[in-house]
Amino acid sequence: MRNWLVLLCPCVLGAALHLWLRLRSAAAPADQLALIPRWESSHYDVVVGVLSARNNRELRNVIRSTWLKHLIQHPTLSRRVLVKFIIGARGCDVPVEDREDPYSCRLLNITNPVLNQEIEAFGLSEDTSSGLSEDRVVSVSFRVLYPIVITSLGVFHDASDVGFQRNITVKLYQAEQESFEGTIVWESQDLQGLVSRNLHRVTVNDGGGVLRVITAEEGSLPHEFMEGVEGVAGGFIYTIQEGDALLRSLRSRPGRLADHTRSLRTEDASLEEESGVYGDIVFVDVVDTYRNVPAKLLNFYKWTVETTSFDLLLKTDDDCYIDLEAVFNRIAHKNLDGPNFWWGNFRLNWAVDRTGKWQELEYPSPAYPAFACGSGYVVSRDIVHWLASNAGRLKTYQGEDVSMGIWMAAIGPRRYQDGLWLCEKTCATGMLSSPQYSARELTALWDLKELCGDPCQCAAR
C-alpha cells in the first residue's frame, strides 16, 4: 500500500499543476500571458522603475504592448533588465471635489463659513502698542480655497492719532493658477519706512476655511519680506461669493464620500487583478497623489535594494516614450558605468515656483540645485543604496525630480549630461526618452519605431 502511495503522489501533484496552469490560461488572454516574465534573474544590468498613478492602467497597458513586450521578447536584453511600475498602495480617501487642490490629499476644511458679511482677513490683538517694526516693503502671500470678493485693501492704523503722513502704496498680485493665489504688498516711499505690526500679534480670519495663509509656525503668518521684517502693515476685507452653492456642496459631502469609498474598493480590486496577471507592479506604502511622488520614489529605491541585485537604475514615468535598446547602446558606447554616477539631461539654476502645481514651500533658496528631467535618468547602484538607507531622513519636496536634485547635492555625484533624455514633449531621432504623451500617442510613436526604426518619421523610399 505504501509503495502505491509513493507512485501516486507525483502523478497527483503533476495533474494538479497541469490543472492550475489550464485554469490560469483560461483566466487571462493569450496576449496578456505573453507579457508575463517567465524567469527571475539573480542579477540585472538595469532595473527600470516606471512611476505610475493608480488610475493609469491604459498607459501601463500601452507600455506592456510596446517597449516592454519588445524587451521581454528580446533574446539578450530580456534577462538583463527588470521593469516595475511604481504605484501607491492606497488611494486618497478624500473625493476630488472636497480636496484643497488636485495634487494633495488634504480635505478642504470648510466647516462653518461666514456668509453675507464682510470679513477682515487679518486681525490685531488688543495690545498693539508694543512689538512694532519699520521697513519700506512688507508683504504676505495667501491662497483662496473658495471664491471670495475682496472689497477693500488697506493698512493698519498708525500708532499716532493723526493718521499716516507718509506715501503708502498697497498692491495685490494674483498668481495665474487654478485656484486663486495672491500676494499683498505694502510699500512706503518715505525713507523713514513703513510702520508694521509684529507678526506674532496678527491673527487670520479664514472665513470658516475659505482662506489659507501658509503659517511659518502655529499662530503666525509667513513672511517674504525684502528686508526681513517679521510683520504685516495691513490687510484686506472680503466676502464669500455664492454662499448658497457652498452650503449645498457641504451638505452633499457625505454622499460623495460614500460614492468615493466604493470607487476606491473597485480600484483596489482592479489593481490587485492587474498585478496578479502581469506581476510587474510594486505597491509602495504611500497615498498615491502628486505631492507624494518623491516618497513613492524613495520607497521604490528601498524595495529595489532589498529585493534585487543590479548595476544601474533607470527611472521614468508612464507617459514617457523610452528606447531601452538605445539606452544600452549608449551605455556601451560611452562607458557609462562606475560608482557615484548620474546620467540624464540636467536643468541648471531652475527657479523655485511658489505657486501652482509645482509650488515649493519647503526649499528656501530661489533656485534648485541641478536636477535631471523626469522623463528618464540613470543612477548607479551605490547612489540607490545611499538613497534607500537614508530614506527615513531625506526630506521630500514638491516634485520627485527636484527632490532628487536636492538629495544629490549632498553627495555630489559625477553627472553625465545627455540631451537625448528629452525634457519636453517633442520627437527627435535617436532620443532616449520623451515625456507627456497620451496612450494613443505612445502607440503611434512605437508603431513608427517598429516600422521604420525612427519614432519620429519614416524616411522616403
Coordinates of C-alpha atoms in Angstrom, one line a residue:
M1 CA 0.0 0.0 0.0
R2 CA 2.8 2.4 0.9
N3 CA 4.5 1.7 -2.4
W4 CA 1.3 2.6 -4.3
L5 CA 1.2 5.9 -2.4
V6 CA 4.8 6.6 -3.4
L7 CA 3.9 6.1 -7.1
L8 CA 0.7 8.1 -6.9
C9 CA 1.9 11.2 -5.2
P10 CA 4.0 12.6 -8.2
C11 CA 1.1 11.8 -10.5
V12 CA -1.4 13.7 -8.3
L13 CA 1.0 16.7 -8.0
G14 CA 1.6 16.8 -11.7
A15 CA -2.1 16.6 -12.5
A16 CA -2.8 19.4 -10.0
L17 CA -0.1 21.6 -11.5
H18 CA -1.4 20.9 -15.0
L19 CA -5.0 21.8 -14.0
W20 CA -3.7 25.1 -12.3
L21 CA -1.9 26.1 -15.5
R22 CA -5.0 25.4 -17.6
L23 CA -7.2 27.5 -15.3
R24 CA -4.7 30.3 -15.3
S25 CA -4.5 30.2 -19.1
A26 CA -8.3 30.3 -19.3
A27 CA -8.5 33.3 -17.0
A28 CA -6.0 35.5 -18.9
P29 CA -6.0 36.3 -22.6
A30 CA -3.1 34.9 -24.6
D31 CA -1.6 38.4 -25.4
Q32 CA -1.5 39.1 -21.6
L33 CA 0.2 35.8 -20.8
A34 CA 2.8 36.6 -23.5
L35 CA 3.8 39.6 -21.4
I36 CA 4.3 37.8 -18.1
P37 CA 8.1 37.3 -17.5
R38 CA 8.8 33.5 -17.4
W39 CA 12.0 33.9 -15.3
E40 CA 13.5 35.7 -12.3
S41 CA 17.2 36.5 -12.8
S42 CA 19.7 36.7 -9.9
H43 CA 21.2 39.9 -11.2
Y44 CA 20.2 42.7 -13.6
D45 CA 22.2 45.2 -15.5
V46 CA 19.4 47.7 -15.2
V47 CA 16.3 48.0 -13.1
V48 CA 13.6 50.2 -14.6
G49 CA 11.2 52.0 -12.3
V50 CA 8.1 53.5 -14.0
L51 CA 6.2 55.9 -11.8
S52 CA 2.5 55.4 -12.4
A53 CA -0.7 56.7 -10.9
R54 CA -3.2 54.1 -9.7
N55 CA -5.8 55.0 -12.4
N56 CA -3.3 55.0 -15.3
R57 CA -3.9 51.4 -16.4
E58 CA -4.3 52.4 -20.1
L59 CA -0.8 53.9 -20.1
R60 CA 0.6 50.8 -18.4
N61 CA -1.0 48.5 -20.9
V62 CA 0.4 50.5 -23.8
I63 CA 3.9 50.1 -22.3
R64 CA 3.2 46.4 -21.9
S65 CA 2.3 46.1 -25.5
T66 CA 5.1 48.2 -26.9
W67 CA 8.7 48.6 -25.5
L68 CA 8.1 46.2 -22.6
K69 CA 6.8 43.5 -24.9
H70 CA 9.8 44.1 -27.2
L71 CA 12.1 43.8 -24.2
I72 CA 10.6 40.6 -22.9
Q73 CA 10.9 39.0 -26.4
H74 CA 14.5 40.3 -26.9
P75 CA 17.0 37.3 -27.0
T76 CA 19.6 39.1 -24.8
L77 CA 18.1 42.1 -23.1
S78 CA 15.2 40.2 -21.6
R79 CA 17.4 38.7 -18.9
R80 CA 19.4 41.9 -18.3
V81 CA 16.5 44.2 -17.4
L82 CA 13.8 44.2 -14.7
V83 CA 10.9 46.6 -15.2
K84 CA 8.4 47.5 -12.4
F85 CA 5.6 50.0 -12.2
I86 CA 5.6 52.1 -9.0
I87 CA 2.2 52.6 -7.6
G88 CA 1.0 53.9 -4.2
A89 CA -0.7 51.2 -2.2
R90 CA -3.6 53.5 -1.1
G91 CA -5.8 55.9 -3.0
C92 CA -6.7 59.3 -1.5
D93 CA -9.8 58.8 0.7
V94 CA -11.0 62.4 0.1
P95 CA -13.2 62.9 -3.1
V96 CA -11.5 65.2 -5.6
E97 CA -14.3 67.9 -5.2
D98 CA -13.5 68.1 -1.5
R99 CA -9.7 68.5 -1.7
E100 CA -7.8 71.7 -1.2
D101 CA -6.1 71.1 -4.6
P102 CA -5.8 68.2 -7.2
Y103 CA -2.3 67.5 -6.2
S104 CA -2.6 66.5 -2.5
C105 CA -5.0 64.6 -0.2
R106 CA -5.9 67.4 2.1
L107 CA -9.5 67.9 3.0
L108 CA -10.9 71.3 2.1
N109 CA -11.8 72.1 5.7
I110 CA -14.7 74.5 5.3
T111 CA -17.0 73.7 8.2
N112 CA -18.7 77.0 9.3
P113 CA -18.4 79.6 6.5
V114 CA -19.1 83.2 7.4
L115 CA -21.8 84.3 4.9
N116 CA -23.4 87.5 3.9
Q117 CA -21.0 89.8 5.8
E118 CA -17.6 91.4 5.3
I119 CA -14.6 89.7 6.9
E120 CA -11.3 91.3 7.9
A121 CA -8.6 88.9 6.8
F122 CA -6.0 90.0 9.4
G123 CA -6.9 91.0 12.9
L124 CA -4.9 92.7 15.7
S125 CA -4.6 91.7 19.3
E126 CA -5.7 94.4 21.8
D127 CA -2.2 95.2 22.8
T128 CA -0.7 96.7 19.6
S129 CA 1.4 99.3 21.2
S130 CA 4.5 97.1 21.5
G131 CA 6.5 95.0 19.0
L132 CA 6.4 97.5 16.2
S133 CA 9.0 97.3 13.5
E134 CA 9.8 99.5 10.5
D135 CA 10.6 98.7 6.9
R136 CA 9.9 100.1 3.4
V137 CA 8.4 96.9 1.9
V138 CA 6.2 94.4 3.7
S139 CA 4.2 91.5 2.1
V140 CA 2.2 88.4 2.8
S141 CA 1.0 85.6 0.5
F142 CA -2.3 83.8 0.8
R143 CA -4.4 81.3 -1.0
V144 CA -8.2 81.4 -1.6
L145 CA -9.8 77.9 -1.5
Y146 CA -13.3 79.0 -2.4
P147 CA -14.3 82.1 -4.4
I148 CA -14.3 85.4 -2.5
V149 CA -14.7 89.1 -3.3
I150 CA -12.1 91.4 -2.0
T151 CA -13.9 94.7 -1.1
S152 CA -11.0 96.7 0.5
L153 CA -7.3 96.8 0.6
G154 CA -5.6 98.9 3.2
V155 CA -3.1 99.4 6.1
F156 CA -3.4 99.1 9.9
H157 CA -3.9 102.2 11.9
D158 CA -0.9 104.3 12.7
A159 CA 0.1 104.4 16.4
S160 CA -0.5 108.2 16.4
D161 CA -3.9 109.9 16.4
V162 CA -3.2 112.0 13.3
G163 CA -3.1 109.0 10.8
F164 CA -0.4 108.2 8.2
Q165 CA 1.6 111.1 7.0
R166 CA 3.5 109.0 4.5
N167 CA 3.0 107.9 1.0
I168 CA 1.7 104.4 1.3
T169 CA 1.0 102.0 -1.7
V170 CA -1.0 98.8 -1.3
K171 CA -0.8 96.3 -4.2
L172 CA -2.5 92.9 -4.8
Y173 CA -0.7 90.5 -7.1
Q174 CA -2.6 87.5 -8.4
A175 CA -0.8 84.3 -9.5
E176 CA -2.3 82.7 -12.6
Q177 CA -3.2 79.4 -11.1
E178 CA -6.2 77.0 -10.9
S179 CA -7.1 78.3 -7.5
F180 CA -6.5 82.0 -6.5
E181 CA -3.1 82.6 -5.0
G182 CA -2.0 86.2 -4.3
T183 CA 0.4 88.4 -2.5
I184 CA -0.4 91.7 -0.8
V185 CA 2.5 94.1 -0.8
W186 CA 2.6 97.3 1.2
E187 CA 5.2 99.8 0.2
S188 CA 6.3 103.2 1.6
Q189 CA 8.2 105.7 -0.5
D190 CA 9.2 107.5 2.7
L191 CA 12.8 106.9 3.8
Q192 CA 11.5 106.6 7.4
G193 CA 9.9 103.3 6.5
L194 CA 6.5 101.7 6.9
V195 CA 5.0 101.0 10.3
S196 CA 4.1 97.4 10.7
R197 CA 2.6 95.1 13.3
N198 CA 4.6 92.3 14.9
L199 CA 4.0 89.1 13.0
H200 CA 3.1 87.1 16.1
R201 CA 0.4 89.6 17.2
V202 CA -1.6 89.2 14.0
T203 CA -4.4 86.6 13.6
V204 CA -6.0 85.3 10.4
N205 CA -9.8 85.2 9.9
D206 CA -10.2 82.4 7.4
G207 CA -13.9 82.9 6.9
G208 CA -14.7 79.4 8.1
G209 CA -11.9 77.8 5.9
V210 CA -12.1 79.6 2.6
L211 CA -8.8 81.4 3.1
R212 CA -5.4 79.9 3.9
V213 CA -2.2 81.7 4.8
I214 CA 0.7 79.3 5.0
T215 CA 2.0 79.6 8.5
A216 CA 5.6 79.7 9.5
E217 CA 4.6 78.3 12.9
E218 CA 1.4 78.0 14.8
G219 CA -0.3 81.3 15.3
S220 CA 2.0 83.3 13.0
L221 CA 1.9 84.5 9.4
P222 CA 4.6 83.7 6.8
H223 CA 7.0 86.4 5.8
E224 CA 8.5 87.0 2.4
F225 CA 9.9 90.5 3.2
M226 CA 12.7 92.1 1.1
E227 CA 14.3 93.4 4.3
G228 CA 13.4 90.5 6.5
V229 CA 10.9 92.3 8.8
E230 CA 8.6 89.9 10.7
G231 CA 5.5 91.9 10.5
V232 CA 2.5 93.0 8.4
A233 CA 1.4 96.5 7.6
G234 CA -2.2 95.9 6.8
G235 CA -4.7 93.6 5.2
F236 CA -7.9 93.3 3.2
I237 CA -11.6 92.8 3.7
Y238 CA -13.6 90.2 1.8
T239 CA -16.9 88.4 1.4
I240 CA -17.6 84.8 0.5
Q241 CA -19.1 84.5 -3.0
E242 CA -22.1 82.3 -3.8
G243 CA -22.6 81.2 -0.2
D244 CA -25.7 79.1 -1.0
A245 CA -23.7 77.0 -3.5
L246 CA -21.1 76.5 -0.9
L247 CA -23.7 75.3 1.7
R248 CA -25.2 72.9 -0.9
S249 CA -21.7 71.5 -1.6
L250 CA -21.0 71.0 2.1
R251 CA -24.4 69.2 2.6
S252 CA -23.7 66.8 -0.2
R253 CA -20.3 65.8 1.1
P254 CA -21.5 62.6 2.9
G255 CA -23.0 61.2 -0.4
R256 CA -19.8 62.0 -2.3
L257 CA -17.7 60.3 0.3
A258 CA -19.8 57.1 0.2
D259 CA -19.5 57.0 -3.6
H260 CA -15.8 57.7 -3.5
T261 CA -15.2 54.9 -0.9
R262 CA -17.0 52.4 -3.2
S263 CA -14.9 53.6 -6.1
L264 CA -11.7 53.1 -4.1
R265 CA -12.7 49.5 -3.3
T266 CA -13.3 48.9 -7.0
E267 CA -9.9 50.4 -7.9
D268 CA -8.2 48.3 -5.3
A269 CA -9.7 45.1 -6.7
S270 CA -8.8 46.2 -10.3
L271 CA -5.2 46.8 -9.3
E272 CA -5.0 43.5 -7.4
E273 CA -6.2 41.7 -10.5
E274 CA -3.8 43.6 -12.8
S275 CA -0.9 42.9 -10.5
G276 CA -1.8 39.2 -10.4
V277 CA -1.9 38.9 -14.2
Y278 CA 1.3 40.8 -15.1
G279 CA 3.4 40.6 -12.0
D280 CA 5.1 43.9 -12.8
I281 CA 3.7 46.3 -10.1
V282 CA 5.5 47.3 -6.9
F283 CA 3.0 48.8 -4.4
V284 CA 4.7 51.2 -2.1
D285 CA 3.4 52.3 1.3
V286 CA 2.1 55.8 0.4
V287 CA -1.1 57.5 -0.6
D288 CA -1.0 57.9 -4.4
T289 CA -1.1 61.6 -5.0
Y290 CA 1.2 64.0 -7.0
R291 CA 2.6 65.5 -3.8
N292 CA 3.7 62.1 -2.6
V293 CA 5.6 61.1 -5.7
P294 CA 9.0 61.8 -4.1
A295 CA 8.0 59.4 -1.3
K296 CA 6.9 56.8 -3.9
L297 CA 10.4 57.0 -5.4
L298 CA 12.2 56.6 -2.1
N299 CA 10.1 53.6 -1.2
F300 CA 10.9 52.0 -4.6
Y301 CA 14.6 52.5 -4.1
K302 CA 14.2 50.7 -0.8
W303 CA 12.3 47.9 -2.4
T304 CA 14.9 47.6 -5.2
V305 CA 17.8 47.4 -2.7
E306 CA 16.0 44.8 -0.5
T307 CA 14.8 42.5 -3.3
T308 CA 17.2 42.7 -6.3
S309 CA 20.8 42.7 -7.4
F310 CA 21.6 45.3 -10.1
D311 CA 24.2 47.7 -11.6
L312 CA 22.1 50.7 -12.7
L313 CA 18.6 52.0 -12.1
L314 CA 16.6 53.8 -14.7
K315 CA 13.7 56.0 -13.6
T316 CA 10.9 57.1 -15.9
D317 CA 7.2 57.9 -16.0
D318 CA 4.2 56.0 -17.5
D319 CA 3.6 58.8 -20.0
C320 CA 7.1 58.7 -21.5
Y321 CA 8.5 57.1 -24.6
I322 CA 11.5 55.0 -23.8
D323 CA 14.0 53.3 -26.1
L324 CA 15.8 50.8 -23.9
E325 CA 17.9 49.4 -26.8
A326 CA 19.3 52.9 -27.4
V327 CA 19.9 53.2 -23.7
F328 CA 22.0 50.0 -23.7
N329 CA 23.9 51.0 -26.8
R330 CA 24.8 54.4 -25.3
I331 CA 25.9 52.8 -22.1
A332 CA 28.3 50.5 -24.0
H333 CA 29.4 53.3 -26.4
K334 CA 30.1 55.9 -23.7
N335 CA 31.3 53.5 -21.0
L336 CA 28.6 54.9 -18.7
D337 CA 29.2 53.0 -15.5
G338 CA 31.2 53.2 -12.3
P339 CA 30.2 54.4 -8.8
N340 CA 28.6 57.7 -7.8
F341 CA 27.2 58.2 -11.3
W342 CA 24.2 60.1 -12.6
W343 CA 23.2 60.2 -16.3
G344 CA 20.5 62.5 -17.5
N345 CA 19.5 65.8 -19.0
F346 CA 20.1 68.4 -16.3
R347 CA 18.3 71.6 -15.6
L348 CA 20.6 74.2 -14.0
N349 CA 19.6 77.3 -11.9
W350 CA 16.0 76.4 -12.2
A351 CA 13.8 79.0 -10.4
V352 CA 11.7 77.8 -7.5
D353 CA 7.9 78.2 -8.1
R354 CA 6.0 79.5 -5.1
T355 CA 2.5 78.9 -6.6
G356 CA 0.6 76.3 -8.6
K357 CA 1.2 72.6 -9.3
W358 CA 4.9 73.0 -8.7
Q359 CA 4.5 75.2 -5.6
E360 CA 7.5 74.9 -3.4
L361 CA 7.1 76.0 0.2
E362 CA 9.9 74.0 1.9
Y363 CA 13.0 74.8 -0.1
P364 CA 14.2 78.3 0.9
S365 CA 16.6 79.1 -2.0
P366 CA 15.4 81.0 -5.1
A367 CA 16.8 78.2 -7.4
Y368 CA 17.1 74.5 -7.2
P369 CA 20.4 72.5 -7.4
A370 CA 21.0 70.7 -10.7
F371 CA 18.3 68.1 -11.4
A372 CA 17.6 65.7 -14.2
C373 CA 14.4 65.9 -16.3
G374 CA 11.8 63.4 -15.0
S375 CA 11.3 61.7 -18.4
G376 CA 14.3 59.5 -17.7
Y377 CA 17.6 59.3 -16.0
V378 CA 20.0 56.6 -14.8
V379 CA 21.9 56.3 -11.5
S380 CA 24.5 53.9 -10.2
R381 CA 23.8 51.2 -7.6
D382 CA 25.7 52.9 -4.8
I383 CA 23.5 56.0 -5.2
V384 CA 20.4 53.9 -4.9
H385 CA 21.8 52.2 -1.8
W386 CA 22.5 55.6 -0.3
L387 CA 19.0 56.9 -1.0
A388 CA 17.4 53.7 0.3
S389 CA 19.5 53.7 3.6
N390 CA 18.7 57.4 4.2
A391 CA 15.1 57.4 3.0
G392 CA 13.8 57.9 6.5
R393 CA 15.9 61.1 6.9
L394 CA 15.6 62.6 3.5
K395 CA 13.1 65.5 3.2
T396 CA 10.7 65.3 0.3
Y397 CA 9.9 68.4 -1.8
Q398 CA 7.2 69.3 -4.3
G399 CA 8.4 67.1 -7.1
E400 CA 10.5 63.9 -7.4
D401 CA 12.9 65.4 -10.0
V402 CA 13.8 68.5 -7.9
S403 CA 13.8 66.4 -4.7
M404 CA 16.3 64.1 -6.4
G405 CA 18.5 67.1 -7.3
I406 CA 18.4 68.4 -3.7
W407 CA 19.3 64.9 -2.3
M408 CA 22.1 64.5 -4.8
A409 CA 23.6 67.9 -3.9
A410 CA 24.5 66.3 -0.6
I411 CA 26.8 63.7 -2.2
G412 CA 28.0 65.4 -5.4
P413 CA 27.7 62.5 -8.0
R414 CA 29.5 62.5 -11.3
R415 CA 26.9 64.0 -13.7
Y416 CA 26.9 62.9 -17.4
Q417 CA 24.9 65.4 -19.4
D418 CA 22.9 64.0 -22.3
G419 CA 20.4 66.0 -24.3
L420 CA 18.8 62.8 -25.7
W421 CA 16.8 62.4 -22.5
L422 CA 14.3 65.0 -23.7
C423 CA 12.7 67.4 -21.2
E424 CA 9.8 68.5 -23.3
K425 CA 7.2 66.7 -25.4
T426 CA 8.9 66.6 -28.7
C427 CA 10.3 63.9 -31.1
A428 CA 14.0 63.7 -32.0
T429 CA 15.8 61.0 -33.9
G430 CA 17.9 58.9 -31.5
M431 CA 16.1 60.2 -28.4
L432 CA 16.3 58.0 -25.3
S433 CA 13.1 59.4 -23.8
S434 CA 10.3 61.9 -24.4
P435 CA 7.6 62.9 -21.9
Q436 CA 3.9 63.8 -21.6
Y437 CA 2.2 61.5 -24.2
S438 CA -1.2 60.0 -24.2
A439 CA -1.7 56.3 -24.7
R440 CA -2.6 56.8 -28.3
E441 CA 0.4 58.9 -29.0
L442 CA 2.8 56.4 -27.3
T443 CA 1.3 53.7 -29.5
A444 CA 1.9 55.8 -32.7
L445 CA 5.5 56.5 -31.7
W446 CA 6.2 52.8 -31.2
D447 CA 4.5 51.8 -34.4
L448 CA 6.8 54.2 -36.3
K449 CA 9.8 52.9 -34.4
E450 CA 9.0 49.3 -35.4
L451 CA 8.1 50.1 -39.0
C452 CA 10.9 52.5 -39.9
G453 CA 13.4 52.4 -37.0
D454 CA 12.6 56.0 -36.2
P455 CA 9.6 57.0 -33.9
C456 CA 9.5 60.5 -35.5
Q457 CA 9.1 59.7 -39.1
C458 CA 9.5 57.2 -41.9
A459 CA 12.2 58.2 -44.4
A460 CA 11.0 58.5 -48.0
R461 CA 12.0 55.4 -50.1

